Every structure is written in C-alpha cells, then in structure tokens.
Amino acid sequence: MLNLATDSRFRQIRSVIWQNTRDVASDNTHQHPRRDLTSSSSSHVMITATLKHDMDLERASRGELLRTIEQQKELLDKREQKLRDLIGAYKGVVKEKEALEASVKVLSQGQKSRDQQEVRKGPASDSQGSDRESEEGARPGSDPLNVSKAEDDAGGDFPSQGRLSELQSQVETLSGSLLTLTTQKSKLEASYIADKKSLKQENEELQKKCETLSQKIDSLQKDLASQTQEWRGRVRGQQLEREKEQTDHALMLRELQKLLGQERALREELETKNEELSFSLREQEQVVRDVLSRQDTETAQLRQDLAEARTMLKSERTKSLQPSPQLINLQKEAEELKAQHSILLQEDRARVSESELKARAFGEQCEARIAELESRISELSETVGNYERQRYQDQQNIQRYKDRVSQLEQDNSALCERSRSYGEDEGGNMAEIIERLQRVKLQLKNANTQADHPVNIEELLLDGVCSEHPQVVKYRDELEQVREEFERYRLRAQSVLKNKKEHSPNQEEVLRDHVTELREKIRGLHVQHEDELAHYRQREESLRKSLLNLQDKHKQEALQQTAEHQSQLQELEEEMRRQRDRTVSLLAEKEREIELLRATSTQHIQAVYRSNLEMGGASSERQTSEDEAVTRLLSMPPGGQGETTLLYFAQEQARKDVEISALRKQKREIEITLRDLQVSSSGKQEALYEEIDSLKEEIRKLGRSISREGANLEYLKNVTYKFLICHDPVGKQQMLNAITTILQFSPQEKSSVQSLNKHWWSATS
C-alpha cells in the first residue's frame, strides 16, 4: 500500500514538473522569436547603416562624418546590450536544463525501483495498488507520499524505512529543481517587463524625433525657397557680369599693343643681361684657373718633400743593414782565442810540471780578456744607443715633415674655402651675381691656360643642350597659355565684331588688319623667345659641366693625399718593427758568445786540474782550494754588467713607449685631418648645389619680374575685384587661373594655391 501511494505521488510530481518545463519552453519560444526579430531587425539596420555610410562618404563633409561615427557608436552600444541579454538568457536556460536533468534522473530512479517492486508482488498487488492509487488521488486532503502511514508501520517493516529516506531525498532534489525553475521564470518575467518599459521609452523617443524631423523638414523647405530666390538673383548678376566682361575684352585688344611694345623693350634688356652674364662667367673661369694653379704648385712641393723624406729613410735603412766593423773584430778575436786555447792545451800536455803556473797565467789572461770583451760589449751597446738616438732624430724629422704636409693641406683647404667664399652670399643683388660669374669664368680660363691638356671652353659652354630642361618646359607651358588666351580673346573679339558688323563695317576691317599685325608680332616674339631659351640652356649646361669637373678633381686629390699618408704610415711602422727585431737579435748573439766563452774557459781549467791530480804534482787540498777560487772567479759576473744591461733595456723601453705614443698621436692627427677633409668636401658639394639652386631660382625670379612688369594693372585689378566678389566656385577657379597666368606663378605656387582653394571650397560646400 505504501509503495502504491508513493508511486502515485511521484506521478503527480512528474506531471507538475513536465507542466513547468512546457511553460518554460513556451516562454523561451515566445522570447526567441522576439530575439530573432531583434537580430533580423539589427542586421537590417546594420546593412542600411553601411549603405548609408558609403553614400555619405562620397558627398559628406567633416561634420557629417563625425555624426555618422557617433551613430555607429550608438548602434554598437545597443548591440552589446542585446548580446549581454542573450548571454543572461542562455545562462538561465542552462540552469533550467540542469534542474530538469536532475529531476529526470530522480524520476528515472523512482521508476526503476517501482518496476522492481511490481515484479516481486505480481499482478494482484498491481490491481490493488491501482485501485488504492485512484482512491487516494481522489481524496483532496490525502497524503500523497503516505508519510503518516509509513510512520505508523515503521516498527513493523524495516525495508519501508529505507524506501522512505530515498523518497525524501528524491523529493528534496525535485523541490530544488522546482525552485530553480521558478527563479528562472521570475527572472524572465522581470526581463520581459524591463524590455517592455525600454520599448515604450524608445517609442516615445522616436515619436519625439519624428516631430523634430517634421519641424526640420519645414525649415529646410523654407530655406530652399529662400536659396532658390538667391540663386535666381545670382544668375541675373552673372549675366550682367558676362556683359561687362565682353566690354572688358574689347578693351584688352587695345592693351595688347602696349604689351607688345613692352616685350620688345624686355628683349633688349635680356640681351644686355646676357652679355653681362657672359663677362661674369669669364671672370669666374679666371679665378678657378688661379686656384688650380696654386693647388698644383703646392702638390708639387709636397711631393718633393715626400721624396726627400723617402731618400733619407732609404739611407738609414742601408746604414742599419751594413754590419759594423766592431762585430767583425770580435769574430776575429774569437777565432784567435780558439787558436790560443788549442796551443795552450798542447803545451800543457807536454809540460805537466809547469801546468800550475801556466794555469794561473792563463786564468789571469782569461779574466783580462773577459774584461776587455765586456768593455767592448758596453762600447757596442753605446754605439747601438747612438744609432737609436739617430733613428729617433730621424723620426722627429719625419714628424716635422708630416706636420709641414698637414700645414700645407690646411693652407690648401683655406684657399679652397676662400675660392668658395665667392658664392656664399645668398641674398646678393644682380650686380654681385654677375661679378661672381665673371670671376668664375676668368678662373676657368686661367686654369685652362696652365693645364697640360687645354680645352676649348666656348665649345663646352655651347655643347650638349638638354631639350627637356625644366626651364624649357616652363617656357613652353607659358607660351601655350599665352596662345590659348590669345585664341580666346580672338574668338571673343570676333563675336563682338559680328554683333557690331551691321553698324560699323569699316571698323571690322581695321580690327582684322590689327589682328593680323598682332599675329605677326607674336610669331616674331615666339622665335626670339626660343632663341633666348636655347642660348640660356647652352650656358647653363656648360656651367654645370665645369662645376662637375671641379668637384671630381677635388675628390681625386683628396683621395690621393689620404692614400699617400696611409702608405707612409705603413712604411714607418714596418721600418720600426725591423729595427726592433735587429736590436733584439744582436743582443741575443752577444749574450750567446759570452756564455760560450765562459763555458770553454771553465772546461779547459777543469781539464788541466784533473790532469794535475792524476799526475800527483801537488797536494789535493791546495788543488781543491785553487780550483774553487778559479771557478768562483770565472762564475763571478763582471762588475757593472747587470746594471748596464738593465739601463739599456730601460732606455729601450722608454724609447719604445715614446715611439708608440708618438705614432698614436700621429694616427689620431691623420684621422682628424681625414675627417676634416671629408667634412669639408661634403660641405663644398652641398654649398655648390645650394649655390646652383639659388642661382637658378634667382634667374627664374628675374625672368618672372621682368615679364610681370609688362602686365596690365587695370586688367589685373578687374580680375581680382571679380574674384573677390564672385560666389561661384567654377567662376572663381577660372579667375584664379587667369591671375596665376598674368602674375606668372611658379608651378609650386600654382599647386599650393589650387590645393588650398579646393580644400576651402569643399569645406564651404
């Protein structure tokens, strides 16, 4: 009975849980379409926003772009909020899923237990359980789990208590799952209410925006009406301006005659200036020749000094390589000593009785000979020291010659700077520029006369004209602009003459004659202009070639001088190494000779005394004492030998340190001079390029100023006045082109003005 009651209670709980899950699923399905709608609406809004953004980018100013950026930021914020809502809903669904899974597990466990019990009890218990379940389910206040009955029957049936504890745990899990489901459902309801409120607020805001937009549309319609009226007035004003322009163009035809006369005067002035420039170029050529001649003399003198230094070095090398006569004498004396030793040995063998006396005499002679040899070695060391002093003096002389060479190089650089100082004044007037060009031309002539292979300077000046020079292109552009303006004026004059043909036929013929005359004059001026351009191009190319030749010569001289200095340094270092090796080898040979002499003398004396001992000529005690005395005397070092050798080595060490410091100083000085030469050469190149650019710019400025003097001030005044009054961007652009052509702006000035005006018109539009 208890099992049937618990089974019926579990069935009721299962039905309640499934009902809750269906409600939650229905709520989710109700919410998901809204989410789908929001996602679809958001995607539609995103597509429309991107299209709108692309269209606005083509015709939007800076302010509109900023507004679109702000709108996109708002859309991003909204989408982030929606994503947060979706994440929260997903977390709630996960919690519901976990609760449902727990409840399903509990129910499945209960179902398994019931199936086992039903199998045990059989079909009779099943029928009774079903009847009781129906009866107990019909009771409104009955206990679904039969807890009271279970308590009454607790003492009688022991397995029913375990079943009750299991059922209680299942009920707890089911109640926990129900709580989670109810909490999630309450959260969904709260989110639904919040979404509803937000939608209401958005609806109200949209209604307000619609009202404001309708007001803006009304104001824009009013503004459009006012603007149309203004445009009509402007069109009427422009028509009047066009009529005035026709009258002005008629006046311009008269002013062209004046311009032609002024251009003739300008041509004459240009011819005079060309002559002055040619004279200045000759002077500059002369100056360049003078500088080159000075440099040649200085380089020849430097080469002579270097040749003298090299001869001195060679003589010193030959002296050091030749063997000294003292060494030859020492070798002879060594051979004589060997002969004497052999004679003494034979005499000692023949005369054993006189061995003691001869040994003493021989010992005294050996000591005297050793003293003489030591004195000679000291003399040799003194001679070697004298040689070293002489070598040090020679090195000082070489250093003095090197200082002289560096001083001459500094003088050369100073002369180059003086020659360069002729072109350092950038802000000079035309007269100063002409004087500089004349000096350069004179320098070039002098250098050509003194050179080994003279060159025809006039041919260089007139050879190799570049047809694609920027100045030529500029003059061609200006000529094309003048032609276009003349054609426009001609067409306008023809239109004016056609209008006035009926009233004044004679005036038309006069104007035609005048136009033909003007055409002929323009052709003549065009030919003159091309001739002048060709002449200027030739002169410019010749000047450029001369400057490049001078730069190349200067670079070659600098490289040659640096190479010579490096070779001299290497030779001096090699000579010092050789001299040091020679002195060391000489000292080693002398020490070996001394050791050999000592060894031979000691061996001979010991052999003599041993022979005496064998013969028994004297007492053993006397012989031993004398032997010890002789060995002490022979082994004793000569007085002052250690001191002389130490002093000599100290002197050599000091000289070596002085030489090393001098060489390091010389190396640093040479590196500094090399850097200075590099800096000066780079500075000279930069100064020459800057001077060329400044001269070109001054020539262009002079040409523009000369051509501007012939411009009509009245026409320029009218054009500027119309430019200031006009509000039409197209008309302003045309007037701006006219102003730039009249005033002859440079290409850089034209580009800067046009870019500024384009930016300003785009901002105003």
PDB file of C-alpha atoms in Angstrom, residues 31 45 87 94 113 118 134 139 236 274 286 304 312 385 396 437 503 505 524 549 612 681 727 749 758:
ATOM      1  CA  GLN A  31      11.059  35.100 -26.336  1.00  0.00           C
ATOM      2  CA  VAL A  45      19.661  48.190 -39.597  1.00  0.00           C
ATOM      3  CA  ILE A  87      24.102  35.663 -22.643  1.00  0.00           C
ATOM      4  CA  VAL A  94      21.404  26.198 -18.890  1.00  0.00           C
ATOM      5  CA  SER A 113      12.506   0.917  -8.033  1.00  0.00           C
ATOM      6  CA  GLU A 118       5.905  -4.684  -9.136  1.00  0.00           C
ATOM      7  CA  SER A 134      -7.232   6.047  -7.707  1.00  0.00           C
ATOM      8  CA  ARG A 139      -9.098  12.454  -1.880  1.00  0.00           C
ATOM      9  CA  ARG A 236      20.934  87.607 -63.081  1.00  0.00           C
ATOM     10  CA  ASN A 274      73.142  88.037 -71.325  1.00  0.00           C
ATOM     11  CA  GLN A 286      89.917  83.009 -64.445  1.00  0.00           C
ATOM     12  CA  GLN A 304     109.323  66.934 -53.352  1.00  0.00           C
ATOM     13  CA  MET A 312     116.549  59.783 -46.026  1.00  0.00           C
ATOM     14  CA  GLY A 385     122.234  53.576 -28.319  1.00  0.00           C
ATOM     15  CA  GLN A 396     111.452  63.605 -35.363  1.00  0.00           C
ATOM     16  CA  LEU A 437      80.040  84.674 -62.658  1.00  0.00           C
ATOM     17  CA  HIS A 503      26.737  99.257 -87.658  1.00  0.00           C
ATOM     18  CA  PRO A 505      31.786  97.535 -91.409  1.00  0.00           C
ATOM     19  CA  GLY A 524      58.389  87.090 -84.151  1.00  0.00           C
ATOM     20  CA  ASN A 549      84.714  68.720 -63.360  1.00  0.00           C
ATOM     21  CA  ASN A 612     147.427  17.536 -12.458  1.00  0.00           C
ATOM     22  CA  SER A 681      84.433  68.103 -49.255  1.00  0.00           C
ATOM     23  CA  HIS A 727      30.471  83.357 -55.174  1.00  0.00           C
ATOM     24  CA  GLU A 749      52.972  78.213 -56.106  1.00  0.00           C
ATOM     25  CA  LYS A 758      40.000  73.073 -53.293  1.00  0.00           C
TER      26      LYS A 758
END
